[in-house]
mmCIF file of C-alpha atoms in Angstrom:
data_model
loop_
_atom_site.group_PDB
_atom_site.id
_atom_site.type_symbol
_atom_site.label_atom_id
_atom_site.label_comp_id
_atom_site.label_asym_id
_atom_site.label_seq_id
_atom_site.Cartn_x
_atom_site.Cartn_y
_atom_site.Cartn_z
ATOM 1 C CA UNK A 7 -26.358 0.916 25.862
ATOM 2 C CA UNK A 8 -23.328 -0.384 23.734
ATOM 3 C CA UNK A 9 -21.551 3.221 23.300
ATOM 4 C CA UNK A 10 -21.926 3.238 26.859
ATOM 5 C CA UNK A 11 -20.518 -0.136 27.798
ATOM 6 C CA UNK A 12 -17.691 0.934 25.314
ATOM 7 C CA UNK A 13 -17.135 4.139 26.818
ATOM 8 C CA UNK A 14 -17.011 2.648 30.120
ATOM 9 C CA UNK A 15 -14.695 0.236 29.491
ATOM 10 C CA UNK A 16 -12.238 2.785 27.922
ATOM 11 C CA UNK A 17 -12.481 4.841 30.812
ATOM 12 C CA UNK A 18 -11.020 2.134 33.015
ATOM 13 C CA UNK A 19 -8.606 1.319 31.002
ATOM 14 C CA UNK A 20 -7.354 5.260 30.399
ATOM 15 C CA UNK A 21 -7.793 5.650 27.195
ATOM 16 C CA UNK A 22 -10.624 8.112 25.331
ATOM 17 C CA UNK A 23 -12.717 6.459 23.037
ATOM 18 C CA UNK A 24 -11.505 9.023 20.422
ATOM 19 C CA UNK A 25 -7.654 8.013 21.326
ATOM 20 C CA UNK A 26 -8.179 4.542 19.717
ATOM 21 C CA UNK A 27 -5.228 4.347 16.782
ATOM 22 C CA UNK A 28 -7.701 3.316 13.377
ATOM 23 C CA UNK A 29 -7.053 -0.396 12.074
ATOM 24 C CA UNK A 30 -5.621 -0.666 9.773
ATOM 25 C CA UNK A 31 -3.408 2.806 9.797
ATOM 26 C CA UNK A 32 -3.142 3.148 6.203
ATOM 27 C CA UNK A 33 -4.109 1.468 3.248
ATOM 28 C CA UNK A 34 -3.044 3.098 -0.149
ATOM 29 C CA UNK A 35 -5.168 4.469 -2.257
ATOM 30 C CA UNK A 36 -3.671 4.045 -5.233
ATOM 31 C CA UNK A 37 -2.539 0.830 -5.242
ATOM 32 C CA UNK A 38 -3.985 -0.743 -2.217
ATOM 33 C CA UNK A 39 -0.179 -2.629 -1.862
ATOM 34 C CA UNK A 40 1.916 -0.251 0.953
ATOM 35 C CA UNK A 41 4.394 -2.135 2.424
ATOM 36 C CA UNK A 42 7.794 -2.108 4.352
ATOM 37 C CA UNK A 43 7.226 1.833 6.454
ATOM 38 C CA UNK A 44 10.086 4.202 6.955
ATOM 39 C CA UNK A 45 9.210 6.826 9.319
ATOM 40 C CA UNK A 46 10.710 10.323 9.240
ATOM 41 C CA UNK A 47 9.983 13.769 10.036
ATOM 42 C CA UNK A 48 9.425 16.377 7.927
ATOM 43 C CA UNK A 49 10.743 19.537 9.102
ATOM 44 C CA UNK A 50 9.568 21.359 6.224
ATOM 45 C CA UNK A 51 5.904 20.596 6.095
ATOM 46 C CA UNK A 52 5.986 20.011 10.016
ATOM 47 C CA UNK A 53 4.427 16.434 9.387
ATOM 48 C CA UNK A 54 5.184 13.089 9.818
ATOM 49 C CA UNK A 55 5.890 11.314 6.807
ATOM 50 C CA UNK A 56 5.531 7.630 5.911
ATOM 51 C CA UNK A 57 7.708 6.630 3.126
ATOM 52 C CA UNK A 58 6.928 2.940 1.884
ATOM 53 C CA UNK A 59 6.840 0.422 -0.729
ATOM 54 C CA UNK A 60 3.915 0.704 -3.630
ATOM 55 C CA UNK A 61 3.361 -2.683 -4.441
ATOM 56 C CA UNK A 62 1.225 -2.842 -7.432
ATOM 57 C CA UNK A 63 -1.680 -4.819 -5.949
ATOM 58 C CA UNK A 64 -4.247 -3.650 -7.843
ATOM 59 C CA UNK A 65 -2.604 -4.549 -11.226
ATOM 60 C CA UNK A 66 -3.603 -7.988 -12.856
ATOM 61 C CA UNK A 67 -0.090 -9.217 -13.365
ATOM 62 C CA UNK A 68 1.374 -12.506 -13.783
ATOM 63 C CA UNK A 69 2.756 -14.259 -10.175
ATOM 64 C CA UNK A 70 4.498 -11.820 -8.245
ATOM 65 C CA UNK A 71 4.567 -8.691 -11.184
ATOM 66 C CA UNK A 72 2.565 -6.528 -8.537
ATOM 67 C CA UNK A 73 5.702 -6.372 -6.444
ATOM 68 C CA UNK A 74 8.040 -4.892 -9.464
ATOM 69 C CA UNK A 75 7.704 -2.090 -10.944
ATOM 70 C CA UNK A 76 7.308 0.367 -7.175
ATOM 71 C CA UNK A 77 7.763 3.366 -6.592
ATOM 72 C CA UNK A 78 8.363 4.888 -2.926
ATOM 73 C CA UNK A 79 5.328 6.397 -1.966
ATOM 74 C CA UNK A 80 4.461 9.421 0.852
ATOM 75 C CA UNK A 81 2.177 9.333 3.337
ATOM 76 C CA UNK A 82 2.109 11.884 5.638
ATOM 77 C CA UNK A 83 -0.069 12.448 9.048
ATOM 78 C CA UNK A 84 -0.969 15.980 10.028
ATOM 79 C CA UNK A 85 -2.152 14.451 14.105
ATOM 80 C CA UNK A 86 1.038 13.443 14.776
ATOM 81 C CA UNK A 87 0.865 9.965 14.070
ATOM 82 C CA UNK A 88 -2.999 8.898 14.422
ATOM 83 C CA UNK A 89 -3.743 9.405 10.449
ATOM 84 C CA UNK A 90 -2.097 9.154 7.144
ATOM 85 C CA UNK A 91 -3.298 10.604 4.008
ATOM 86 C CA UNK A 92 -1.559 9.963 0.372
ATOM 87 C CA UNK A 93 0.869 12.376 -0.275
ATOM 88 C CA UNK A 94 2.607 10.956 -3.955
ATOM 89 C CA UNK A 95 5.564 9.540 -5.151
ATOM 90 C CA UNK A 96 9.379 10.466 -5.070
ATOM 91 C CA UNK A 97 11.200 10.780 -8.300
ATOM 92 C CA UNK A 98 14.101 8.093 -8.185
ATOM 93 C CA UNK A 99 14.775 7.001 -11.676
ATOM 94 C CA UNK A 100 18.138 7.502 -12.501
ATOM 95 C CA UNK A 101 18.526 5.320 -15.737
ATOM 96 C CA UNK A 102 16.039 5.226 -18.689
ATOM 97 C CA UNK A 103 13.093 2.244 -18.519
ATOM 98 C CA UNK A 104 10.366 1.108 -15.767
ATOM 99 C CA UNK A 105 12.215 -0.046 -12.544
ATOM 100 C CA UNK A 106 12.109 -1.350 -9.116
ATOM 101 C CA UNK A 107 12.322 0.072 -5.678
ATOM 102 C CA UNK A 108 11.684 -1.428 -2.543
ATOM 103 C CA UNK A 109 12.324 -0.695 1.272
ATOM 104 C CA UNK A 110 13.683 3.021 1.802
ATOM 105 C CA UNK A 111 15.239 3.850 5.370
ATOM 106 C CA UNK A 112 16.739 7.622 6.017
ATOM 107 C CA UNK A 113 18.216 9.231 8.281
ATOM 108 C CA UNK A 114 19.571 12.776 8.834
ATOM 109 C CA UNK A 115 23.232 13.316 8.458
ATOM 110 C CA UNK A 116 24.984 17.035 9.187
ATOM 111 C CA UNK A 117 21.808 18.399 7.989
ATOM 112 C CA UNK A 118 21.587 16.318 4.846
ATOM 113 C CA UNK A 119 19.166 13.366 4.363
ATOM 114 C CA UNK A 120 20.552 10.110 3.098
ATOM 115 C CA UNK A 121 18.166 7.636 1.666
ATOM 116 C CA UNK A 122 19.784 3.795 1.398
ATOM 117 C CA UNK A 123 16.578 2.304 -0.808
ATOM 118 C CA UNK A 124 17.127 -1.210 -3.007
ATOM 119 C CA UNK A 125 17.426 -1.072 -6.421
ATOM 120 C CA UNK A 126 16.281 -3.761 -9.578
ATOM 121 C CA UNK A 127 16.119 -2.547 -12.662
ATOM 122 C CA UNK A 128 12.819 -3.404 -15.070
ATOM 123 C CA UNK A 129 10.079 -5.164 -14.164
ATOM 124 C CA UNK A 130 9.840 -9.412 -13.869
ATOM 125 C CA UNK A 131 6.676 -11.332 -13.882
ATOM 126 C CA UNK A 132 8.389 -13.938 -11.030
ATOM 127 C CA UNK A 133 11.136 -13.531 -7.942
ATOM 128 C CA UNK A 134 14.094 -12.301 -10.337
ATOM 129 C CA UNK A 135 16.896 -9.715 -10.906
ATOM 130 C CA UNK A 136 19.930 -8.550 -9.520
ATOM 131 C CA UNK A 137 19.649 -5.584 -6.123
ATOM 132 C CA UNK A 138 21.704 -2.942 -5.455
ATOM 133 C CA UNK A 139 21.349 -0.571 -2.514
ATOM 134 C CA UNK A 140 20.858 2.899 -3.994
ATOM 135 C CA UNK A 141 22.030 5.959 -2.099
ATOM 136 C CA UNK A 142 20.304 9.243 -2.141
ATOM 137 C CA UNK A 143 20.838 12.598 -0.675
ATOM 138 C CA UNK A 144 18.316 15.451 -0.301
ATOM 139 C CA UNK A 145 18.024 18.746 1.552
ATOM 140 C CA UNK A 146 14.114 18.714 1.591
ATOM 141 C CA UNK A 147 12.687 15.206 1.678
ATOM 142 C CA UNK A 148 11.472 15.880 -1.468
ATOM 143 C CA UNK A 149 14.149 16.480 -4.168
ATOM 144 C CA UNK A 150 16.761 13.411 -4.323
ATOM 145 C CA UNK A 151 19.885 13.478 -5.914
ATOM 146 C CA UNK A 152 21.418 9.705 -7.026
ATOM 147 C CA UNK A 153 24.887 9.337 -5.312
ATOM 148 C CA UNK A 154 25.397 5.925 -6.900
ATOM 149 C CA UNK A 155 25.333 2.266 -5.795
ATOM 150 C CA UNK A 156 27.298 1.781 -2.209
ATOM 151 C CA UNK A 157 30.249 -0.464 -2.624
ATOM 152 C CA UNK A 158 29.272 -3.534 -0.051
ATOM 153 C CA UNK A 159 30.962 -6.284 0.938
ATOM 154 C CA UNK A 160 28.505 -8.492 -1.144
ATOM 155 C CA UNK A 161 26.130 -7.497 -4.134
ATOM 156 C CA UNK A 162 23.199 -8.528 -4.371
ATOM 157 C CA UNK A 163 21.696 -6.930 -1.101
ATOM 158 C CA UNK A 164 18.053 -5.345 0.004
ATOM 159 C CA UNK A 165 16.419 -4.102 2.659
ATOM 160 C CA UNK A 166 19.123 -1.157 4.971
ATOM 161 C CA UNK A 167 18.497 -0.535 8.637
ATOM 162 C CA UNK A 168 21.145 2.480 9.615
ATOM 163 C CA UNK A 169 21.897 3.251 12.884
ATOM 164 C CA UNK A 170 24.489 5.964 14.815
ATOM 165 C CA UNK A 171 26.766 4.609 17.207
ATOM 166 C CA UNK A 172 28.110 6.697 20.235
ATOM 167 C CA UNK A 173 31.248 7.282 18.460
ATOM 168 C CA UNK A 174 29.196 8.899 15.540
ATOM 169 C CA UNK A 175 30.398 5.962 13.358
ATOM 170 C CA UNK A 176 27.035 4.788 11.078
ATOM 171 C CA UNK A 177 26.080 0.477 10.852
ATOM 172 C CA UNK A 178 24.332 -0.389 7.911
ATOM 173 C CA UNK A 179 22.557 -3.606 8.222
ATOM 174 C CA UNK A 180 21.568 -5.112 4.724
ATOM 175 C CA UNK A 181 20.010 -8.508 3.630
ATOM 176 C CA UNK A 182 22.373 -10.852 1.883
ATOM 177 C CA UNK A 183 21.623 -14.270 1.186
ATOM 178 C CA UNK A 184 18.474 -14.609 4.003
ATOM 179 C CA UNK A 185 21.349 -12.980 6.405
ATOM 180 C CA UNK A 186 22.113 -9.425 7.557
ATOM 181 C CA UNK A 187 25.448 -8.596 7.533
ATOM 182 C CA UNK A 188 26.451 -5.387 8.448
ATOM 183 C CA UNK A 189 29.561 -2.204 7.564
ATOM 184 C CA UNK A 190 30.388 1.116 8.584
ATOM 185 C CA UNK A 191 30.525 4.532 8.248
ATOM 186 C CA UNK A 192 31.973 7.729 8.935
ATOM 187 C CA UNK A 193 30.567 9.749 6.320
ATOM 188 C CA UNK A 194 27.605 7.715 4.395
ATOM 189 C CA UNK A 195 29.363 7.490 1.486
ATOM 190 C CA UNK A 196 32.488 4.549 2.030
ATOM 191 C CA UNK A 197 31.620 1.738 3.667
ATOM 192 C CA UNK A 198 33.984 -1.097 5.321
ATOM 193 C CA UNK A 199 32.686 -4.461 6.505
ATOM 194 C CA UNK A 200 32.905 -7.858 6.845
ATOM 195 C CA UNK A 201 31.435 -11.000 5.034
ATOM 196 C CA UNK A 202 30.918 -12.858 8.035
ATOM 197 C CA UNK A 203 27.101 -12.162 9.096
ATOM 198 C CA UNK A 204 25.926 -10.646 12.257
ATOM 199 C CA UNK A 205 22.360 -12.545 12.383
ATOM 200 C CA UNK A 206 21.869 -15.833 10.600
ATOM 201 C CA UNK A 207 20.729 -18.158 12.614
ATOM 202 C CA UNK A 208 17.359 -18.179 10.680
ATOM 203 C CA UNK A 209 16.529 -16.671 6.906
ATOM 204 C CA UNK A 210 15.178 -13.332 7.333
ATOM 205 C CA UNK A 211 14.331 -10.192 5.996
ATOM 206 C CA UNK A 212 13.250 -6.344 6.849
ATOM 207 C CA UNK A 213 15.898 -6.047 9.605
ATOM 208 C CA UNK A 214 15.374 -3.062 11.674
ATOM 209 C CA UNK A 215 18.065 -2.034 14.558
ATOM 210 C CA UNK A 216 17.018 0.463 16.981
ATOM 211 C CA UNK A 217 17.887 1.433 20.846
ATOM 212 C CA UNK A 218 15.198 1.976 23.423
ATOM 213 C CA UNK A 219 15.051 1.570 27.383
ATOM 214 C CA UNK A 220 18.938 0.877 28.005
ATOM 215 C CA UNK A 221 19.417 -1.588 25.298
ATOM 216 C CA UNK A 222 19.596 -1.842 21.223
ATOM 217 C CA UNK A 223 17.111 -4.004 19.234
ATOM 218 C CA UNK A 224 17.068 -5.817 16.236
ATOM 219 C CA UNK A 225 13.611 -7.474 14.809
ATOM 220 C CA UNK A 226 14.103 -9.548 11.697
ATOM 221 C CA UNK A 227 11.446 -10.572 9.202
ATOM 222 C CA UNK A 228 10.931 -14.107 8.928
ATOM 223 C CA UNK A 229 7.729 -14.333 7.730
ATOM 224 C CA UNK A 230 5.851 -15.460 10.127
ATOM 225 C CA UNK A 231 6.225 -12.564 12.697
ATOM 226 C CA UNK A 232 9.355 -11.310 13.468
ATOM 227 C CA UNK A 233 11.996 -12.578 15.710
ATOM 228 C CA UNK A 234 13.900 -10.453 18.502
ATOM 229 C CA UNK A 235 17.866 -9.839 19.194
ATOM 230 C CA UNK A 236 19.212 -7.991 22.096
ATOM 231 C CA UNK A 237 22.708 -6.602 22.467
ATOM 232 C CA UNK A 238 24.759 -4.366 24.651
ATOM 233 C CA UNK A 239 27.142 -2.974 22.000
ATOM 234 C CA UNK A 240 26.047 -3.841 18.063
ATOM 235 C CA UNK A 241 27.913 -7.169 17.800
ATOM 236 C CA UNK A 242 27.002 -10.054 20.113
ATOM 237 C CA UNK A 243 23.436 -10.106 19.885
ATOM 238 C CA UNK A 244 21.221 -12.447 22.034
ATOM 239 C CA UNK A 245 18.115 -13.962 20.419
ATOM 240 C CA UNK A 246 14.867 -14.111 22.494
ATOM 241 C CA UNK A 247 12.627 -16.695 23.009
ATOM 242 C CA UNK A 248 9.648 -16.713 20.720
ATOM 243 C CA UNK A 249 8.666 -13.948 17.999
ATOM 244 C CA UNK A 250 6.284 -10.581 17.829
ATOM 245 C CA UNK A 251 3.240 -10.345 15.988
ATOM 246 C CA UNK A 252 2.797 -13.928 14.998
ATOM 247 C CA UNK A 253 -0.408 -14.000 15.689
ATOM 248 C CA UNK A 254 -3.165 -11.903 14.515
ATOM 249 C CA UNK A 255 -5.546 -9.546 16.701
ATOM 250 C CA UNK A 256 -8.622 -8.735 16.603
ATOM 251 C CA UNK A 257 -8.518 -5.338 14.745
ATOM 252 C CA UNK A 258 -9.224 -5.149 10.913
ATOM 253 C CA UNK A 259 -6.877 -5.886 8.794
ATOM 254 C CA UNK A 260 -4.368 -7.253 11.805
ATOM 255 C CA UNK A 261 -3.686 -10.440 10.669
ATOM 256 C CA UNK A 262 -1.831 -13.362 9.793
ATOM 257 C CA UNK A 263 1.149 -11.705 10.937
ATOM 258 C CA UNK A 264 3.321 -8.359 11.116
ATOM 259 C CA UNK A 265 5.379 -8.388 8.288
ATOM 260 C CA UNK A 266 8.725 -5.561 7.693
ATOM 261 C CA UNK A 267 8.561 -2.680 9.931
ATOM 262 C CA UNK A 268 10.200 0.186 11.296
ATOM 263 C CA UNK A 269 10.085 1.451 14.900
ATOM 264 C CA UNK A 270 9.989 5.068 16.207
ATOM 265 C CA UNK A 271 11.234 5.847 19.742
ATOM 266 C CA UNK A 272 9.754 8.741 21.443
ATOM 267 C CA UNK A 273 11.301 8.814 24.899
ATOM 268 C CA UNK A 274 10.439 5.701 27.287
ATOM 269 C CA UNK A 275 7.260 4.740 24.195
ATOM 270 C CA UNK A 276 8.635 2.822 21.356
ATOM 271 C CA UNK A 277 6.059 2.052 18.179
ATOM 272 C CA UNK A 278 6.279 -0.362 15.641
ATOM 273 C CA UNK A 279 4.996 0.057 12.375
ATOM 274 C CA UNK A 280 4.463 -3.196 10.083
ATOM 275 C CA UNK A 281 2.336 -4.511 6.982
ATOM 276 C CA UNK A 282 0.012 -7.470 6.950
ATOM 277 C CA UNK A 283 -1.246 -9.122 4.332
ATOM 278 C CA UNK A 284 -4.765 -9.237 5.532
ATOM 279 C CA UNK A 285 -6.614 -11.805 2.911
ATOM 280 C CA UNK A 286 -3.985 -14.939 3.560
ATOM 281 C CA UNK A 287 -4.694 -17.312 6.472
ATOM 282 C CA UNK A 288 -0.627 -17.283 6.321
ATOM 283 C CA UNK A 289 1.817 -14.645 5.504
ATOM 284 C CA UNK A 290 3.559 -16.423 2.398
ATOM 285 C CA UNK A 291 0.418 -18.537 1.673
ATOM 286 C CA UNK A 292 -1.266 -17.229 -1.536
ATOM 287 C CA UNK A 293 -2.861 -19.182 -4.834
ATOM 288 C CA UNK A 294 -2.619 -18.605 -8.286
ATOM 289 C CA UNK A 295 -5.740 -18.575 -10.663
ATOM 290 C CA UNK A 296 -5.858 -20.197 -13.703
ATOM 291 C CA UNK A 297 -4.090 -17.141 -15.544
ATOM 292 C CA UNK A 298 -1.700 -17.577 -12.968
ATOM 293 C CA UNK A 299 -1.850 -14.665 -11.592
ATOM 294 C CA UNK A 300 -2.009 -14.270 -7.371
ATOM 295 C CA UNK A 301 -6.079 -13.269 -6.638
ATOM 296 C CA UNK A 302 -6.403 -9.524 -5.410
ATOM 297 C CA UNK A 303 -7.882 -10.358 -2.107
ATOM 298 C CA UNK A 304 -3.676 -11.983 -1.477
ATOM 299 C CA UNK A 305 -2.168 -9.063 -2.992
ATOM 300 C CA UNK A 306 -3.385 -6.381 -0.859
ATOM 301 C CA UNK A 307 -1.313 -5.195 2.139
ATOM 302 C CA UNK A 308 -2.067 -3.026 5.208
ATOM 303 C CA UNK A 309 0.281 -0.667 7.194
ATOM 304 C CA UNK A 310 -0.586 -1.053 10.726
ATOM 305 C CA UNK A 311 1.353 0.427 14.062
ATOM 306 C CA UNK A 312 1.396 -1.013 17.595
ATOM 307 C CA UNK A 313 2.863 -0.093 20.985
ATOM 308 C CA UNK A 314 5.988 -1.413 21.947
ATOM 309 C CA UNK A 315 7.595 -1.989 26.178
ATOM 310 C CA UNK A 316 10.123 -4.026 27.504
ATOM 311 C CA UNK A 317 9.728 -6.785 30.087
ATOM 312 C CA UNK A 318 11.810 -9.067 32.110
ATOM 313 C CA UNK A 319 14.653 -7.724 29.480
ATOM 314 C CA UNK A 320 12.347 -9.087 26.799
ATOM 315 C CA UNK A 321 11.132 -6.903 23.757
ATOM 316 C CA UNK A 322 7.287 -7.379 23.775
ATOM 317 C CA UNK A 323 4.306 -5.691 21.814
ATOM 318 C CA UNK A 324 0.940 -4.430 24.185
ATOM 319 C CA UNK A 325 -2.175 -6.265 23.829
ATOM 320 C CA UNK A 326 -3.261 -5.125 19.975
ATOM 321 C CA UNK A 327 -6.864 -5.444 21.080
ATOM 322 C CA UNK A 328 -7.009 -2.792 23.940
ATOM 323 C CA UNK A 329 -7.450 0.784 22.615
ATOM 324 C CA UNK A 330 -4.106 2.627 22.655
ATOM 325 C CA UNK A 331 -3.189 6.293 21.693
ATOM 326 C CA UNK A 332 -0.190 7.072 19.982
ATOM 327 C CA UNK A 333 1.597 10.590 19.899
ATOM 328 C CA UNK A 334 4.825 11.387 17.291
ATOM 329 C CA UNK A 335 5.811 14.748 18.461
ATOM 330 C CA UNK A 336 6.617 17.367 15.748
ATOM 331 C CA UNK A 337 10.368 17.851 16.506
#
């Protein structure tokens, strides 16, 4: 009677009860800590690939250790989205010792693939050490080659969102300070920009600029869901009223909040994919235990993806809790 109820109610709604996106998407096997997602096809393989973040969450470390010490991980997804599977790790290292990478974004540049990825060097037991944004080039999505540290505006920076403009200049938005401040780009390699910051009207992080149904978007990290910018033309950007995924839903894993995504637009369907930190009632709430060290069950982060459609000129996300499909087309 219930997988008929169920199959029922799926059928009114118009999606198959086999079209239901798994909660959470991914969790890693390795390390159980995958966070910040870059999405990116892999023309190669002819697969979607999910790079990300390998927090060490499994690792018995001293405060925050687990998130030192990462490599960027692959997962890749042979259904066009639905699954992910554990692919590895990319080879990075450029200077001798155990060091720190966090937050990869790429994109595809005259047939070359440019990887903008922060950079600490060693390992620290608590929130520590100088960034640098890292650039990478590769042919195959694979191999990387180490072009050097990009000359910024400000050291110091994380977390690079990269989007073409119509004139086929490049923005790079980076984290400075709890701001994003932006530069550009004809080639990927020298950058010009200003100090003064495009969004800071609230510390943030994970910024992630993107353009779907007539406008460009801009979601922003702050922890407790992420807030929303609009804009007409990559400079004045208009802040909406309220945040996405602040709240939990009802699917595993799906809660307190969506933390440091990316978003892939395929036509007039727009999908963001975020990590949650599943075991905290709030996103920067853990504990330490009396080795001080943060309890597994706080550690652990999931990957999750949800739907995304625009309203009223609003950026919303679609009820988590109602079945959805999702499709990433091989290109």
């Amino acid at each position: 009677m219930r997988q008929i109820i169920l199959l029922l109610f799926v059928t009114l709604i118009g999606v198959s009860a086999d079209a239901q996106v798994p909660a959470p998407l991914y969790r890693d096997p390795i390390t159980d800590g995958a966070a910040d997602p870059c999405l990116v096809y892999n023309p190669f393989e002819k697969v979607w690939w999910m790079l990300y973040t390998q927090r060490r969450a499994n690792a018995e470390t001293a405060d925050v250790a687990y998130c030192y010490g990462n490599e960027i991980a692959i997962a890749y997804s042979e259904d066009n989205g639905k699954t992910w599977r554990y692919r590895g790790t990319l080879d990075l290292e450029f200077e001798r010792g155990k060091n720190t990478f966090w937050a990869p974004d790429v994109v595809l540049h005259n047939g070359v693939y440019h990887m903008f990825v922060s950079y600490i060097r060693g390992v620290g037991n608590h929130w520590s050490g100088r960034a640098a944004m890292m650039h990478y080039t590769s042919d195959n999505l694979w191999d990387w080659k180490c072009e050097g540290a990009v000359k910024l505006p400000k050291e110091d920076v994380i977390d690079a969102t990269l989007i073409q403009m119509s004139n086929g200049v490049w923005r790079m938005w980076y984290k400075w300070d709890s701001k994003s401040l932006f530069a550009d780009s004809r080639d990927l390699f020298t950058w010009e920009g200003d100090v003064a910051p495009a969004v800071s009207d609230e510390p943030h992080e994970g910024a992630k600029a993107f353009r779907f149904k007539d406008a460009y978007w801009f979601v922003t990290d702050e922890w407790r869901g992420m807030a929303v910018y609009r804009s007409d033309n990559l400079l004045q950007w208009t802040k909406q009223s309220g945040r996405i995924l602040d709240t939990p839903s009802n699917r595993k894993d799906d809660y307190p909040s969506g933390s440091h995504g990316d978003v892939v637009v395929i036509d007039d369907k727009a999908y963001i994919f975020y990590f949650t930190h599943p075991g905290r009632r709030f996103h920067t709430k853990d504990f330490h235990d009396e080795n001080g060290n943060i309890p597994y069950k706080f550690r652990r982060s999931s990957i999750q993806v949800a739907e995304l459609d625009v309203i009223n000129d609003e950026l919303v996300v679609k009820d988590r809790d109602i079945p959805f499909d999702i499709y990433l087309p091989n290109k």
